[in-house]
Phi, psi and omega in degrees: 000137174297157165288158196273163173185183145247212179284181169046177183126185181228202161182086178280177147329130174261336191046359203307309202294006194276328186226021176277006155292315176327096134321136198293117180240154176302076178278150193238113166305149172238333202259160162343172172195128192240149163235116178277167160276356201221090139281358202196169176269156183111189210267136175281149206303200191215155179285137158225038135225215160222179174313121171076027169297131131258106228235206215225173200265169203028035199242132153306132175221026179196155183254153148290168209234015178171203179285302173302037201183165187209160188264181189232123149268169159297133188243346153212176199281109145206226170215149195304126159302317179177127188261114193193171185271134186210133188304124148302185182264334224262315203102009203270140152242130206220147140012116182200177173218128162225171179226156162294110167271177189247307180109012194261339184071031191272105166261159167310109162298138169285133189289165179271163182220158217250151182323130161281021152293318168262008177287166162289174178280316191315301189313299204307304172312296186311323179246001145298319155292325157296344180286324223058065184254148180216184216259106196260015186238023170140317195285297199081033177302161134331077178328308179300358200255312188317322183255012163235101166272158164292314180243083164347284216255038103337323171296119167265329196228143176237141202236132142329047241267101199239009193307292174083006198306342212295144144342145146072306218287130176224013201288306192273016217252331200268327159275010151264345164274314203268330174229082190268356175281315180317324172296318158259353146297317169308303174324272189325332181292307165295323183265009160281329163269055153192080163327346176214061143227173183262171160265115140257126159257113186293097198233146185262159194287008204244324201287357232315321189282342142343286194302323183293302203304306155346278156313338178290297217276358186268274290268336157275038185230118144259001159276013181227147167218128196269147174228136158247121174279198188239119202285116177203144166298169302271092170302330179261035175256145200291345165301291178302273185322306175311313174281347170288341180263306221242022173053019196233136189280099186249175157239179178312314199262036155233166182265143174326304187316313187294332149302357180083036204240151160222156171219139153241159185269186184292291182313292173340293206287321159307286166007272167322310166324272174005271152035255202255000194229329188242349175062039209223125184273190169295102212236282175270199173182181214237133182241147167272104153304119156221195189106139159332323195291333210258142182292315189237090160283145177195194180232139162231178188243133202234110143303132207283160174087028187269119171338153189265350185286021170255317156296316212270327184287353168272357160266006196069008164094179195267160172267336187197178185257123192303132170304330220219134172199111178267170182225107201104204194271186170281357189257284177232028161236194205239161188288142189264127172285327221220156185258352198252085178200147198281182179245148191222179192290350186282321211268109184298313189215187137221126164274126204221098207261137164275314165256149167289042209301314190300356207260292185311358180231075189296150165352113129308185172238150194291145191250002157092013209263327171073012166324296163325307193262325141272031178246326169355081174269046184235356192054059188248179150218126166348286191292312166325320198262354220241319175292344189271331190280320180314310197275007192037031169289071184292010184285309194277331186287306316178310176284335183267345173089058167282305217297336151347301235270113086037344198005058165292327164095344192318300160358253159031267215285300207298337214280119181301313159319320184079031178287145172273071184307297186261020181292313179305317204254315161350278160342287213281326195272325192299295207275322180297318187301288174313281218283003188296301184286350160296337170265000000 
C-alpha cells in the first residue's frame, strides 16, 4: 500500500539536515519580555496589570478578551516595565506588556488539578482554556473553541499534525523524540472528550524514527495509530492532511469538525498535557534557529515574549549579515524587518538567509506553462486567480473558487516567470474574506 498523501504539491531543498540532530537546549532569557496581546485569532487578550506591578513566572497578566481569545502569562518574575505597541515578528504593531525580568525566575502556584479521568469534558476545556493554549503550528486558533463542536460525539478522527512539511522548521521533529509521552498524553486528553473518535498521527515518511518510536510508545493505546504520509509540501495544511489520513474532502466554507475531524499540531498537544495533567499555563515552545546565515542552527526551548536577538546569539549569532529573515518557514512564513520581536505563541522558527534569492529574480510575464495549476492542492488556478487579485477583480477571483487557497506558496515556488502568485491571490482572498463577512 502507498503512502497517504494528496494531489498537487511540491518537493523543495527540505534543508532539515543544518538542524535537525540538534538537541532541544535551554534558553534563560536576560533581557525585557514584550507579550503582544493579539497572539492568536480573535478579540485581543485584555491587561490585568499595570506599569509597576510585580508578577511571578506563571502569574496571568492579560484575560481572554472573548470566546474566541485566550489569555497570557508571565513567563518570567519581574516587574511591568510598560503597556505600550511593539513589533511582532509578522511586523504588525501591536498592543504589548512588556516586563523587566529580575532573572530570579520565582514562580507562581499552581492550583492542583485532580487525574484527568476524572474530569468533565466541560472542566477539561476550562482549563485549556485557562492555560491560553491556541493552535501553535501557525493559525493561532483558541484550542478550546477547536475542541468544542457542536456535535461532539461525531467526531471521528482526532488528528495529529506531526507532518512538519515547511523547509527547514524542525521544532517538532525534534519533540516526538524527546518528548514523546508528553505528546501522546496530550493525545489521550483529547480523546477522553470525543468517545468515537481515534487518535491519529500523521508522520511524513522523511521522519522514519518518528515514526518507530511512535508506534513503539502506542502499542497499548488502542484508539490511537500512526500513518506514515507521503513527504511532499504542503502535507501538514489542514485540508491536505485530512485528506490524506481519512480521504475526506473539506472546503473554504466548511470547519474540520463537519468532516468528522479535529487536527492539532505537535506543539499543541504538549501544551494540553501541560494543561490538563500538570495544571500549569502556557509558558513556553520549542523554536527552530536555521538558515545559511546561522552559525549553530539548533533547536530551543524559548520562553515565550523572549527577544528573537536572543535566539540568534544562542545560536551563535550569523556567519555573515543576512539578506533574509523569516519568521516560520520559507514557504508560508513571513519576511521579518526588525530582530527586535518578541517569540509568540506562533513562532515556529526564524530563518536566517545569506541571500535574498526572491528579491534577485524579478517577476515576468506568465508564459502559460500551466505548472502553477499542477502542483496546486487546492486544485485551482493560480496565474488566473493571481490576475484577478492584481486587477482587484473580486467578482471573478470569487467565482473562480479563490477563496479554496491554501496560501501554500507551492504556484510561487514552480513559477518559471517568478510572478509572485501567491502573495497576489493572498491580498485578494483577504479583502474577499472582509466583505464576505460584511455581508
Amino acid at each position: 500500500m502507498g503512502l497517504l498523501t494528496f494531489k498537487g504539491g511540491i518537493h523543495p531543498n527540505d534543508g532539515k539536515s543544518l538542524a535537525k540532530d540538534q538537541p532541544i537546549s535551554e534558553l534563560q532569557p536576560t533581557g525585557e519580555l514584550v507579550y503582544p496581546l493579539s497572539q492568536h485569532i480573535g478579540a485581543p487578550a485584555v491587561p490585568i496589570v499595570k506599569k509597576g506591578d510585580h508578577v511571578l513566572k506563571g502569574q496571568k497578566i492579560a484575560d481572554a478578551g472573548g470566546f474566541v481569545s485566550a489569555p497570557i502569562y508571565a513567563s518570567v518574575s519581574g516587574t511591568i516595565k510598560a503597556l505600550e505597541k511593539r513589533l511582532t515578528p509578522t511586523g504588525s504593531s501591536v498592543e504589548c506588556i512588556v516586563i523587566e525580568n529580575d532573572n530570579e525566575y520565582q514562580e507562581a502556584e499552581y492550583a492542583p488539578v485532580k487525574p484527568f479521568v476524572e474530569l468533565s469534558r466541560d472542566e477539561i476545556l476550562n482549563l485549556i482554556a485557562d492555560a491560553g493554549i491556541v493552535g501553535m503550528g501557525g493559525a493561532g486558533f483558541p484550542t478550546r473553541v477547536k475542541l468544542s463542536p457542536k456535535e461532539p460525539d461525531k467526531i471521528e478522527y482526532i488528528i495529529a499534525n506531526c507532518a512538519e512539511c515547511e523547509p527547514y522548521i524542525t521544532a517538532d521533529y525534534r519533540r516526538m523524540l524527546e518528548n514523546t509521552e508528553e505528546l501522546i498524553s496530550g493525545m489521550r486528553v483529547v480523546l477522553s472528550m470525543f468517545p468515537n473518535a481515534k487518535g491519529i498521527f500523521g508522520v511524513e515518511d522523511n521522519k522514519k524514527d518518528c515514526i518507530e518510536k511512535l508506534k513503539m510508545a502506542i502499542k497499548d493505546e488502542p484508539r490511537m495509530e500512526v500513518k506514515a504520509l507521503q513527504t511532499k509540501y504542503p502535507q501538514g495544511a489542514e485540508r491536505q492532511l485530512i485528506y490524506a489520513v481519512t480521504k475526506r474532502a473539506i472546503n473554504s466554507s466548511m470547519l474540520p469538525a463537519d468532516a468528522g475531524c479535529i487536527v492539532d499540531n505537535v506543539e499543541t498537544l504538549i501544551g494540553i498535557h501541560h494543561a490538563v495533567v500538570n495544571g500549569r499555563p502556557l509558558l513556553e515552545r520549542i523554536v527552530t534557529v536555521s538558515g545559511d546565515a546561522i552559525q549553530k542552527p539548533g533547536n530551543f526551548k524559548v520562553l515565550l515574549g523572549t527577544n528573537h536577538r536572543e535566539l540568534i546569539e544562542a545560536a551563535g549569532g550569523f556567519v555573515g549579515e543576512p539578506e533574509k529573515l523569516i519568521s516560520g518557514g520559507p514557504m508560508m512564513g513571513f519576511a521579518m524587518i526588525t530582530l527586535d520581536a518578541p517569540v509568540t505563541k506562533t513562532s515556529s522558527a526564524i530563518l536566517a538567509f545569506k541571500e535574498d534569492v526572491v528579491s534577485k529574480n524579478p517577476a515576468t510575464a506568465c508564459i502559460n506553462c500551466g505548472r502553477c495549476v499542477e502542483v496546486c492542492p487546492s486544485r485551482i488556478i493560480p496565474s488566473r486567480l493571481a490576475d484577478c487579485g492584481e486587477r482587484l477583480d473580486e467578482a471573478v477571483f470569487v467565482a473562480m473558487n479563490g477563496l479554496e487557497c491554501v496560501e501554500c506558496g507551492s504556484c510561487s515556488f514552480v513559477c518559471p516567470a517568478k510572478r509572485p502568485l501567491k502573495q497576489a491571490i493572498g491580498s485578494m482572498r483577504k479583502i474577499a474574506l472582509a466583505n464576505k463577512k460584511k455581508k
